[in-house]
PDB file of C-alpha atoms in Angstrom:
ATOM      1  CA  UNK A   1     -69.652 -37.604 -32.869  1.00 72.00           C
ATOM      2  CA  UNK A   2     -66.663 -35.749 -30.664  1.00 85.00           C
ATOM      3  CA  UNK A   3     -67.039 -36.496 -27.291  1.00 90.00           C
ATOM      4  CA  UNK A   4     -66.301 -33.134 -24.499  1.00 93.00           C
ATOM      5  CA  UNK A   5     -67.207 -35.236 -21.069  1.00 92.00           C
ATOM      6  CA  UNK A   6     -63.974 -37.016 -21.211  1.00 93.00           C
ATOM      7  CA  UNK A   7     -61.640 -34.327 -20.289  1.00 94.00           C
ATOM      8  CA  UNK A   8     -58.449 -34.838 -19.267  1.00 94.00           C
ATOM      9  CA  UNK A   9     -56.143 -33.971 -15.813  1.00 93.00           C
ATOM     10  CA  UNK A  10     -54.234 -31.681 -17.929  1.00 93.00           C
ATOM     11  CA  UNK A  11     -57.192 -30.059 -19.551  1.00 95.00           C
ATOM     12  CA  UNK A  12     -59.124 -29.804 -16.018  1.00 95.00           C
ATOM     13  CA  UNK A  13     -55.389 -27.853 -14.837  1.00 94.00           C
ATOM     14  CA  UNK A  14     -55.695 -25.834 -17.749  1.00 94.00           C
ATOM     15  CA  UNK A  15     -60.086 -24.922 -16.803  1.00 95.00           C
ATOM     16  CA  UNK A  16     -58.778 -24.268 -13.197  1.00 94.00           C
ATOM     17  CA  UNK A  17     -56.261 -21.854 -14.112  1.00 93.00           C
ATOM     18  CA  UNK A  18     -58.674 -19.908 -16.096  1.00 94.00           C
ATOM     19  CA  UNK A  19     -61.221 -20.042 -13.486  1.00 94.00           C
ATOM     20  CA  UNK A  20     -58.629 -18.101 -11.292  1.00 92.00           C
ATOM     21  CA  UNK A  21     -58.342 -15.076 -13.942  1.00 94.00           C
ATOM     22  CA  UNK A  22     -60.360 -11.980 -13.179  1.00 93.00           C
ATOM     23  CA  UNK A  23     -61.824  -9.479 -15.336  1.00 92.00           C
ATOM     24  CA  UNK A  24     -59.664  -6.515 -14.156  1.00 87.00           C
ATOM     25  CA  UNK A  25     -56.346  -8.530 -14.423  1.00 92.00           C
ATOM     26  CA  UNK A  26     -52.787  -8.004 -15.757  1.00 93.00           C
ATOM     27  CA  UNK A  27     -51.780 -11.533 -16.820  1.00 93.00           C
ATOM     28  CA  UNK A  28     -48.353 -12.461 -17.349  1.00 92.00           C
ATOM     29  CA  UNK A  29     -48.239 -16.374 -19.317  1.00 89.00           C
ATOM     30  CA  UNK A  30     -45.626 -18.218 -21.231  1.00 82.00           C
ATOM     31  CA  UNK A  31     -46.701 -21.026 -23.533  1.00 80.00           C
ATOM     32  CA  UNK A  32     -48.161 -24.290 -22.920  1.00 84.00           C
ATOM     33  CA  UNK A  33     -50.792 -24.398 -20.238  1.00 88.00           C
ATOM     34  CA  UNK A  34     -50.848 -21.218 -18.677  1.00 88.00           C
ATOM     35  CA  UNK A  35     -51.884 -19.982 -21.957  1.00 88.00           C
ATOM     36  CA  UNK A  36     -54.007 -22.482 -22.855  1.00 91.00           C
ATOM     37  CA  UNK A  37     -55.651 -21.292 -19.683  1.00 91.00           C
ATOM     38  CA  UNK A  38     -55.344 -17.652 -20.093  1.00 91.00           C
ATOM     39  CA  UNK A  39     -57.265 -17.842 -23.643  1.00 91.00           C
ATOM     40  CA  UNK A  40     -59.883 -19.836 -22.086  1.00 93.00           C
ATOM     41  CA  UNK A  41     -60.187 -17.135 -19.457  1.00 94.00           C
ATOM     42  CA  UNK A  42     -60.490 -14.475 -21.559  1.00 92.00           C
ATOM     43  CA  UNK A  43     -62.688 -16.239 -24.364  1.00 91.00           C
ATOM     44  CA  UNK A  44     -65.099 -17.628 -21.432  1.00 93.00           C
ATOM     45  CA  UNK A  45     -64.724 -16.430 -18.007  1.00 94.00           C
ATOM     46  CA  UNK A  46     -63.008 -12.979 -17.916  1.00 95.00           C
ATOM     47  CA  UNK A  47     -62.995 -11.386 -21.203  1.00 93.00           C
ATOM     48  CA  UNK A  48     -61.566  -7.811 -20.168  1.00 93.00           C
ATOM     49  CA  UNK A  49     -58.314  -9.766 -18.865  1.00 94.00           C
ATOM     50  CA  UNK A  50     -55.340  -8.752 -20.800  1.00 92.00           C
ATOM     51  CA  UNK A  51     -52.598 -11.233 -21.808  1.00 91.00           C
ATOM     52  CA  UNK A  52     -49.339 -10.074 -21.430  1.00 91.00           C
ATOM     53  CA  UNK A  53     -45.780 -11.957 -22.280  1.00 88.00           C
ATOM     54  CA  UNK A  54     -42.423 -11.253 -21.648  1.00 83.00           C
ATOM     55  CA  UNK A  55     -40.721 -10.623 -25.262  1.00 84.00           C
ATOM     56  CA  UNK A  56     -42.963  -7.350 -24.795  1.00 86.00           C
ATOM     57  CA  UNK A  57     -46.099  -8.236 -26.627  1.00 87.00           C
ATOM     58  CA  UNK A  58     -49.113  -6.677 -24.514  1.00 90.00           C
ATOM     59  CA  UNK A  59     -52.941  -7.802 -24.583  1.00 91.00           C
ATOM     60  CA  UNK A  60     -52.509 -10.498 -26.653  1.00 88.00           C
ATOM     61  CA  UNK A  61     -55.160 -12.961 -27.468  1.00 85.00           C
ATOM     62  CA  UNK A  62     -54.269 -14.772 -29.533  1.00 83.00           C
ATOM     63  CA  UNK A  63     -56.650 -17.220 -32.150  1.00 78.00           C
ATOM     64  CA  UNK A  64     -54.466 -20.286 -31.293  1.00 80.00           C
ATOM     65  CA  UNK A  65     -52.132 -21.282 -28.974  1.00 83.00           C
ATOM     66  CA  UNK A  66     -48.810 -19.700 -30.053  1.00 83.00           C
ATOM     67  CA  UNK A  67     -45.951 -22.192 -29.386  1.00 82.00           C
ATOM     68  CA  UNK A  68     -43.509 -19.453 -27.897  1.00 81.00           C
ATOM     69  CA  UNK A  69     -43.691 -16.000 -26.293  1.00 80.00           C
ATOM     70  CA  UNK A  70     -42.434 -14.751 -30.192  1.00 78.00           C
ATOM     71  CA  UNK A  71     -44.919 -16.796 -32.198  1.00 81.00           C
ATOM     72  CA  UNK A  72     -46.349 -14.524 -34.816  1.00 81.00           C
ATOM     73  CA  UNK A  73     -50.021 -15.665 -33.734  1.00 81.00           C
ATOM     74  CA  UNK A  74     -49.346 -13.653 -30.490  1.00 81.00           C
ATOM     75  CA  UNK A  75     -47.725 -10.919 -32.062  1.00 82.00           C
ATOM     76  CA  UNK A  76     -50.899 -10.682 -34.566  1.00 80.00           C
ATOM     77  CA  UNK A  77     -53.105 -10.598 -31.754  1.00 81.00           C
ATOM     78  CA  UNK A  78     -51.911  -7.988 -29.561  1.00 87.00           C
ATOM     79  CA  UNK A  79     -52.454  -4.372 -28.874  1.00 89.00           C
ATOM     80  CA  UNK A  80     -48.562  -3.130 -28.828  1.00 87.00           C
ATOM     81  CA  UNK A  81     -45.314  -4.730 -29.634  1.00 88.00           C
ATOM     82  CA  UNK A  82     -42.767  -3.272 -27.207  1.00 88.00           C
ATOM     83  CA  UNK A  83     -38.780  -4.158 -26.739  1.00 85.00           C
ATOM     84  CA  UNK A  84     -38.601  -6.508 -23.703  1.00 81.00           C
ATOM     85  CA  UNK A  85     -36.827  -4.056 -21.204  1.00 83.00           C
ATOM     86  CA  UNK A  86     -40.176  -2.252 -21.300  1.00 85.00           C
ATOM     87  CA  UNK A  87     -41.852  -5.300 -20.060  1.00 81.00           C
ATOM     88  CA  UNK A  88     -39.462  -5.242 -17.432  1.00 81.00           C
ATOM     89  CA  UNK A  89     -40.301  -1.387 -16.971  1.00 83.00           C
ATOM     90  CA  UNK A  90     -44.261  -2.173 -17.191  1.00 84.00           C
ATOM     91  CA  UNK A  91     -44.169  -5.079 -14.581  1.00 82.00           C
ATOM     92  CA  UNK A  92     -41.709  -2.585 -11.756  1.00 80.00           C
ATOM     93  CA  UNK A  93     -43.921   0.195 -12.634  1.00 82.00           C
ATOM     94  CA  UNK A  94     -46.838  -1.775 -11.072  1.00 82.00           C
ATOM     95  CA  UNK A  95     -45.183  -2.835  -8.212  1.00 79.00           C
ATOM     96  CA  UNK A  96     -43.905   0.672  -7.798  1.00 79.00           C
ATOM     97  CA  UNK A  97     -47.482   1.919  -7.776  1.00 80.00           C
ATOM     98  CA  UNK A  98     -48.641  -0.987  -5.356  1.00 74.00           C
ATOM     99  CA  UNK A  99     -51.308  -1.996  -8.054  1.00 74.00           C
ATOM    100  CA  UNK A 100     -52.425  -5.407  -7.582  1.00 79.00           C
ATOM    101  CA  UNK A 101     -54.084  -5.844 -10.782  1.00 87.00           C
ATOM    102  CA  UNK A 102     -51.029  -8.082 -12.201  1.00 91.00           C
ATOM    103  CA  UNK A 103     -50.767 -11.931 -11.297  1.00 93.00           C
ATOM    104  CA  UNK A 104     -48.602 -13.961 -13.386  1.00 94.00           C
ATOM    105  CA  UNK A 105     -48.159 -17.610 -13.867  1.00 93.00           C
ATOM    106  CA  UNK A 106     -44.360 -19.511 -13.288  1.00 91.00           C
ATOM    107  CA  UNK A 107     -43.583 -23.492 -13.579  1.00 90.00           C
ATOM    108  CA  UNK A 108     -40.427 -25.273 -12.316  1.00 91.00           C
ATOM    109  CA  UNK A 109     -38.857 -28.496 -11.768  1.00 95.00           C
ATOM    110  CA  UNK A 110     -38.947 -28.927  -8.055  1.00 97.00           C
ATOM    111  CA  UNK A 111     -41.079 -26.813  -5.362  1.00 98.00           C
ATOM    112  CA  UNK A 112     -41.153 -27.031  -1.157  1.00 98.00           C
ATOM    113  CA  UNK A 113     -44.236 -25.993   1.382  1.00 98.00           C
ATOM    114  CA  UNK A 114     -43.666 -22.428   1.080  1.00 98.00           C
ATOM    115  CA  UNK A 115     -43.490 -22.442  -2.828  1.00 98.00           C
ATOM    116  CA  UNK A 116     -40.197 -21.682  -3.403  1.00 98.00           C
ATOM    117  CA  UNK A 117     -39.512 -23.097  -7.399  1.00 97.00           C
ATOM    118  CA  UNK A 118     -36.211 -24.758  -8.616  1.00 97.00           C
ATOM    119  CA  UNK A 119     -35.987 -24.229 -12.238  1.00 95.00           C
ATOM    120  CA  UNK A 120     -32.138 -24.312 -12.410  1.00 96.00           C
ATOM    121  CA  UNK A 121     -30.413 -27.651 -11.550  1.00 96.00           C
ATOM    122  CA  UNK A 122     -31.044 -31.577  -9.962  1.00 96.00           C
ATOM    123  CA  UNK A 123     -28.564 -31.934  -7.590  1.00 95.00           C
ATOM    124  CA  UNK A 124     -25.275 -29.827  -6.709  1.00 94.00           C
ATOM    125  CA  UNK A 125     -25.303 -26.736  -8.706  1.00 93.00           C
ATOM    126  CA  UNK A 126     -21.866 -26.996  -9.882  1.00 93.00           C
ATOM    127  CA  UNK A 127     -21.832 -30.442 -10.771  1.00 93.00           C
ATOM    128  CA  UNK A 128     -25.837 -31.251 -11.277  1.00 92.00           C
ATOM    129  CA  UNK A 129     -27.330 -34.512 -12.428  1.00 94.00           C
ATOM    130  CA  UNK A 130     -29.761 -32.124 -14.673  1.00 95.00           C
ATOM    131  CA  UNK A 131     -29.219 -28.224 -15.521  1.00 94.00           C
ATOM    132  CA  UNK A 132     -32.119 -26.361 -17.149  1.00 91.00           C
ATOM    133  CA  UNK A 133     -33.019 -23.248 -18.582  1.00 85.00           C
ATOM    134  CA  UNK A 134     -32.906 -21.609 -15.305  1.00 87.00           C
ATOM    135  CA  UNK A 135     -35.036 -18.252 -14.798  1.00 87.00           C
ATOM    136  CA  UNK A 136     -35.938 -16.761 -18.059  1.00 82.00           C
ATOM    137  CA  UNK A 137     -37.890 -13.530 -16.377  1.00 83.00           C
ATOM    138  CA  UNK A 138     -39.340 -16.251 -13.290  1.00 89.00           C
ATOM    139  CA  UNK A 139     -37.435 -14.854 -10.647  1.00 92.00           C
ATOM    140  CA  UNK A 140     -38.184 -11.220 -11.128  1.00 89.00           C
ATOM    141  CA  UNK A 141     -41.621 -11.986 -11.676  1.00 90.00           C
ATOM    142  CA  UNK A 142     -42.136 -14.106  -8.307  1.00 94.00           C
ATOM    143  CA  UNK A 143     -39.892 -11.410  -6.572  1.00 93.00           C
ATOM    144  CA  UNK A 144     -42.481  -8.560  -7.786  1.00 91.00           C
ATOM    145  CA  UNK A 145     -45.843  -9.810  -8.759  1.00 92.00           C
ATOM    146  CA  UNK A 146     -47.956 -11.795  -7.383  1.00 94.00           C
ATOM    147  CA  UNK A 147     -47.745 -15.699  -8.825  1.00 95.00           C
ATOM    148  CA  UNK A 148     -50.081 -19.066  -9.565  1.00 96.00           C
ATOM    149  CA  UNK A 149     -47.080 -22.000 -10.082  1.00 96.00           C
ATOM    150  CA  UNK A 150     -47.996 -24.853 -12.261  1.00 93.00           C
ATOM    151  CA  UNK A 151     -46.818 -28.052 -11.183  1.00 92.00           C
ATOM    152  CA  UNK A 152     -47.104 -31.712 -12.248  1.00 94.00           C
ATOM    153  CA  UNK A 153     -48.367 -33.429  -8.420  1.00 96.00           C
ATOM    154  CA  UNK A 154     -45.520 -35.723  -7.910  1.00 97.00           C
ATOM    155  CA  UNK A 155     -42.869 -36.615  -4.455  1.00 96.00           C
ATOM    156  CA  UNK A 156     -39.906 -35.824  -6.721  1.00 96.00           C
ATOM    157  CA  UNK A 157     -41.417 -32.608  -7.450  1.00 97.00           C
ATOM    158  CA  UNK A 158     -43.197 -31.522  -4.053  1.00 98.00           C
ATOM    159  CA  UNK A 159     -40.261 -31.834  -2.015  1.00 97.00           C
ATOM    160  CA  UNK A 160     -39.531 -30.690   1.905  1.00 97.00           C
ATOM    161  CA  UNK A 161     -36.114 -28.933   0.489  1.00 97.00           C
ATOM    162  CA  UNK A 162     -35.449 -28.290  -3.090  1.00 97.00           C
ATOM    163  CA  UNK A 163     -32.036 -28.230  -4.685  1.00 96.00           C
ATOM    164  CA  UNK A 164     -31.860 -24.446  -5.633  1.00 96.00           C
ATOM    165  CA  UNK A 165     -34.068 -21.568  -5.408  1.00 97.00           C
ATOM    166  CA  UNK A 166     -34.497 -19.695  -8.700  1.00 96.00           C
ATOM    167  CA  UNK A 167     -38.192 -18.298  -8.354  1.00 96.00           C
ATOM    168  CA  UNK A 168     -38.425 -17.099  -4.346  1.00 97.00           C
ATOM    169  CA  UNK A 169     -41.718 -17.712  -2.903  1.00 98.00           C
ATOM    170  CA  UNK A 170     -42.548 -17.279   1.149  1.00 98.00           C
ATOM    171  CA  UNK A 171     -38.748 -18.379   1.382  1.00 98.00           C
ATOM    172  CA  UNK A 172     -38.455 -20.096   4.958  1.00 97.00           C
ATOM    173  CA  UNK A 173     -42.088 -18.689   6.261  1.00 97.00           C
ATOM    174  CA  UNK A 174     -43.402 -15.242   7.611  1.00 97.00           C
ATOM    175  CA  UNK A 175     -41.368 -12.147   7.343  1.00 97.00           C
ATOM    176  CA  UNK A 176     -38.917 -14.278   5.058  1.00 98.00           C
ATOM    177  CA  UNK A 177     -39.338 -12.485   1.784  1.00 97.00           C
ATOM    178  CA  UNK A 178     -38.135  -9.171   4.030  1.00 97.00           C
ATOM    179  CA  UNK A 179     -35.485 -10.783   5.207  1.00 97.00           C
ATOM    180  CA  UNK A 180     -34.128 -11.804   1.638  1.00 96.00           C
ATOM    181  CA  UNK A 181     -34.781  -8.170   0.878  1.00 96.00           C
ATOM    182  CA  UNK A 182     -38.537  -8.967  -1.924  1.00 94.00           C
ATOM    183  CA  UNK A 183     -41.686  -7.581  -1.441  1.00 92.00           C
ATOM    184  CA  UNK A 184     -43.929  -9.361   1.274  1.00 93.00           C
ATOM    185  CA  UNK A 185     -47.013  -7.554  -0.111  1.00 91.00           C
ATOM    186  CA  UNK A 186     -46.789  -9.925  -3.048  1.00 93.00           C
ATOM    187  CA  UNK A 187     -45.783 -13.729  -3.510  1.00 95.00           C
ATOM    188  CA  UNK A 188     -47.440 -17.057  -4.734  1.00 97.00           C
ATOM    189  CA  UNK A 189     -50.805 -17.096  -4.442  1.00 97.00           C
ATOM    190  CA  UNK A 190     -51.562 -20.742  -5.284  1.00 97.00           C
ATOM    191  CA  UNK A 191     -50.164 -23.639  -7.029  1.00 97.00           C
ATOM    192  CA  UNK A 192     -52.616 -25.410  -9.638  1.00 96.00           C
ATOM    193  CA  UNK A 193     -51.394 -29.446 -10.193  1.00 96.00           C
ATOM    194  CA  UNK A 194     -53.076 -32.130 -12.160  1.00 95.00           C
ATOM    195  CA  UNK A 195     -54.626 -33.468  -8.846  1.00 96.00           C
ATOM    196  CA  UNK A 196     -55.631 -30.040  -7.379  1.00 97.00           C
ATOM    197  CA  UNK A 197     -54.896 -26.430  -6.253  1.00 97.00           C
ATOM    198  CA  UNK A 198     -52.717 -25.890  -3.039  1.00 98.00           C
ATOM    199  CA  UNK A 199     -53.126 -22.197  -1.241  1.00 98.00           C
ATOM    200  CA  UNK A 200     -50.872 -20.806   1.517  1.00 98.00           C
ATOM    201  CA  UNK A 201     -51.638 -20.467   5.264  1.00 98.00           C
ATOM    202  CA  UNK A 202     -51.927 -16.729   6.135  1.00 96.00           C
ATOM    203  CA  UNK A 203     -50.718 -17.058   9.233  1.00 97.00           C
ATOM    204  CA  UNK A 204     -47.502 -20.178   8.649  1.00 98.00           C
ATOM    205  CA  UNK A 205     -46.824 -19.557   4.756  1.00 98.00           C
ATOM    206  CA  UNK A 206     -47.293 -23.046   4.638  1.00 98.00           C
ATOM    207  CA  UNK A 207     -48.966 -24.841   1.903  1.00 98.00           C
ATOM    208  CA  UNK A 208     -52.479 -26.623   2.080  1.00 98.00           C
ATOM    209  CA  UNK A 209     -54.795 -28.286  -0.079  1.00 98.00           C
ATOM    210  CA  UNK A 210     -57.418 -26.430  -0.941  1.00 98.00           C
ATOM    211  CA  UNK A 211     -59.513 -28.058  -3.189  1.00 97.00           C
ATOM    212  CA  UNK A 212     -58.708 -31.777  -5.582  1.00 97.00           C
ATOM    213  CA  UNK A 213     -60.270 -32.766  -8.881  1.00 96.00           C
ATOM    214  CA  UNK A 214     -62.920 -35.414  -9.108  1.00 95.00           C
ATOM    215  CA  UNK A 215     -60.454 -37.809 -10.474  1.00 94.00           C
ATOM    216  CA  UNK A 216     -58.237 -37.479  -7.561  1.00 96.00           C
ATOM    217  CA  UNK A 217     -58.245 -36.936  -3.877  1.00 97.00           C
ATOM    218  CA  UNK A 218     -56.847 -35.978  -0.395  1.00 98.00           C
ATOM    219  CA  UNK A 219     -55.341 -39.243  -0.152  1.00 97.00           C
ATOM    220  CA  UNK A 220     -54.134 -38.864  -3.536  1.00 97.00           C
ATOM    221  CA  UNK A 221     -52.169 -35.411  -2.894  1.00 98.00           C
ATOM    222  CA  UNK A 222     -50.542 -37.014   0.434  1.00 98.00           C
ATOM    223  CA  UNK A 223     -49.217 -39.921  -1.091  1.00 97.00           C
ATOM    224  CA  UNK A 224     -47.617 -37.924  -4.177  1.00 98.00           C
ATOM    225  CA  UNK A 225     -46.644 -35.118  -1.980  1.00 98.00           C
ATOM    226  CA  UNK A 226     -42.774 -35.080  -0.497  1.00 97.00           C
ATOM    227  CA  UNK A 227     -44.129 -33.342   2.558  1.00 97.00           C
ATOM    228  CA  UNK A 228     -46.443 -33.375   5.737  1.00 96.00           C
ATOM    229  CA  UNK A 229     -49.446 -31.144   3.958  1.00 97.00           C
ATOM    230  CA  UNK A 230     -52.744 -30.627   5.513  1.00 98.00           C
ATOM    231  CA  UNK A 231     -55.924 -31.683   3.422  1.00 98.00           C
ATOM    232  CA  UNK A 232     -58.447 -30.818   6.030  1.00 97.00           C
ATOM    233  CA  UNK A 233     -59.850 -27.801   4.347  1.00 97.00           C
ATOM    234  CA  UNK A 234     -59.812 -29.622   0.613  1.00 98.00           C
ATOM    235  CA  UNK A 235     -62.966 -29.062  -1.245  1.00 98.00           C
ATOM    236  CA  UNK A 236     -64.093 -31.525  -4.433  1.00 98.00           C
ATOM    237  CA  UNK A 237     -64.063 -28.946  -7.455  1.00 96.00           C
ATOM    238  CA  UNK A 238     -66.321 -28.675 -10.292  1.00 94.00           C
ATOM    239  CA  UNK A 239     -65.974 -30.600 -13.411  1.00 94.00           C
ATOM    240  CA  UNK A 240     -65.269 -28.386 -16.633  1.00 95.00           C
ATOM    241  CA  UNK A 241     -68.309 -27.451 -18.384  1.00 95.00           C
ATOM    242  CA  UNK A 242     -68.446 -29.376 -21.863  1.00 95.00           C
ATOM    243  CA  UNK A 243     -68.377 -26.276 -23.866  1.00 96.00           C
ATOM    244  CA  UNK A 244     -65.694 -25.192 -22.546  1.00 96.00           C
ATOM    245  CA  UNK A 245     -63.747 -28.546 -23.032  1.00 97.00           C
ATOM    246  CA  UNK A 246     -64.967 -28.182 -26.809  1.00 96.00           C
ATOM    247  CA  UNK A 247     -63.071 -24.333 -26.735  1.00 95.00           C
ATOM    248  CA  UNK A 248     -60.123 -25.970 -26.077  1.00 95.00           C
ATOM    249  CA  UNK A 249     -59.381 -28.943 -28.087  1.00 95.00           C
ATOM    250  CA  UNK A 250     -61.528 -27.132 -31.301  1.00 94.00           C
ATOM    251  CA  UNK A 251     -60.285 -23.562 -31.082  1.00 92.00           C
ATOM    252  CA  UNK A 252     -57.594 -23.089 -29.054  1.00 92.00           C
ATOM    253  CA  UNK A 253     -54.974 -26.133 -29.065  1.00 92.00           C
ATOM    254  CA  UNK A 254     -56.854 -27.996 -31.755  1.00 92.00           C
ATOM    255  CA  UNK A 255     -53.333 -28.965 -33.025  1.00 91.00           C
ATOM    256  CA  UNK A 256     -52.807 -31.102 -29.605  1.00 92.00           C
ATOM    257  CA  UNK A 257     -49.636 -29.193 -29.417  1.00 89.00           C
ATOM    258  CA  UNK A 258     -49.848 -28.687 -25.443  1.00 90.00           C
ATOM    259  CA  UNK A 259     -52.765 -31.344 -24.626  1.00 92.00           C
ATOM    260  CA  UNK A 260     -53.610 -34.480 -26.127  1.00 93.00           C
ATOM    261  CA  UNK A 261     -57.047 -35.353 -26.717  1.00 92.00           C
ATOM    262  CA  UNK A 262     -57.912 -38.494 -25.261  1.00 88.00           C
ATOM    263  CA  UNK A 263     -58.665 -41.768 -27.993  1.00 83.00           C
ATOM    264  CA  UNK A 264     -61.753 -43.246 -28.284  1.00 73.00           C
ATOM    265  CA  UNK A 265     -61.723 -46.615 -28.052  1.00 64.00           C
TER     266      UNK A 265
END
């Protein structure tokens, strides 16, 4: 008989970013685990959320986890199929409006205390060690909506000063996104790891643990963070509900294309 109590760090990431999702909601994914998350959101915790991607294809949900923003299983699933500039369009004309229904969910290499992302280059940007993909639609999405980063919780990847900002968070602390000429009404809102999820101070910009899984801890985010981070407000979060474990690996990823179901020995 399948076991569902032996969930994994990447599957608890996956429950906590769902558990963020509310009902009223604009949500703007890409693949992998932000959409693993959105569909568990809107199969289990928010169903009137609506799933949005940036090839154009709005409230989308879709059976199985599509493995890019133009898999046909999204574009099956969804309520209109519109060019990408009218994405664009959609996502200014909410920030326009001041609406504050849209969040959307960004992932980078490298990413410093007031969540600024590097998604462009290791090292000197005209001769780099690594070059990536760069923004895709990150940084006009973190410029005008209001963003959840997913991170892998490591030192290389928490760092005090990354090597290039592609997706601008608080930039260098309060009043910064003015002063780079973004919106300060809307920036990152949290950063969901595989050891926790890490808010920012109101006041500073800074970030702060705000609450660890049960397999990890506050020690456990110092020593893989790059930077002085304060823990003293960290709760212990919940352990994903079995059921909802089984939603994943059966219905939604049950190819193990994004997470790997753990052997039994």
């Amino acid at each position: 008989m399948a076991r569902y109590d032996n969930y994994t760090n990447k599957e608890m990431q996956a429950v906590t970013i769902a558990r963020q999702i509310k009902n009223d909601q604009i949500v703007i994914v890409g693949t992998g685990l932000p959409l693993i998350g959105a569909s568990v959101a809107k199969r289990a915790f928010a169903p009137e959320c609506q799933i949005i991607v940036e090839s154009g294809l709005m409230d989308c949900s879709p059976i199985e986890v599509p493995r890019s923003v133009g898999d046909n299983r999204f574009m099956a699933q969804c309520a209109v199929q519109w060019p990408n500039v009218r994405f664009i369009g959609f996502e200014a004309c909410e920030w326009l409006h001041n609406k504050e229904r849209m969040i959307a969910f960004i992932g980078g290499a490298q990413i410093d205390p007031y969540g600024n992302v590097n998604s462009t280059v290791i090292g000197d940007y005209n001769n780099p060690k690594t070059r990536f993909t760069g923004s895709g639609g990150a940084n006009g999405i973190a410029s005008y909506v209001n963003t959840v980063i997913m991170m892998q919780h490591e030192k290389r990847r928490f760092m005090e000063k990354i090597d290039y900002i592609t997706s601008p968070g608080w930039m260098d602390g309060p009043g910064g996104r003015t002063r780079a000429g973004i919106p300060e009404n809307v920036g990152p809102q949290m950063v969901v790891t595989d050891r926790g999820i890490l808010k920012f101070d109101e006041e500073t910009k800074k970030m702060y643990l705000a609450g660890y899984y049960p397999t990890s801890s506050p020690e456990d985010v110092l020593e893989n963070t790059g930077f002085d981070i304060d823990v003293s407000r960290a709760v212990l979060l919940e352990a994903p509900d079995e059921s909802v474990i089984k939603l994943i690996r059966e219905e939604i990823d049950p190819g193990e294309a994004f997470i790997k179901v753990p052997v039994e020995e």
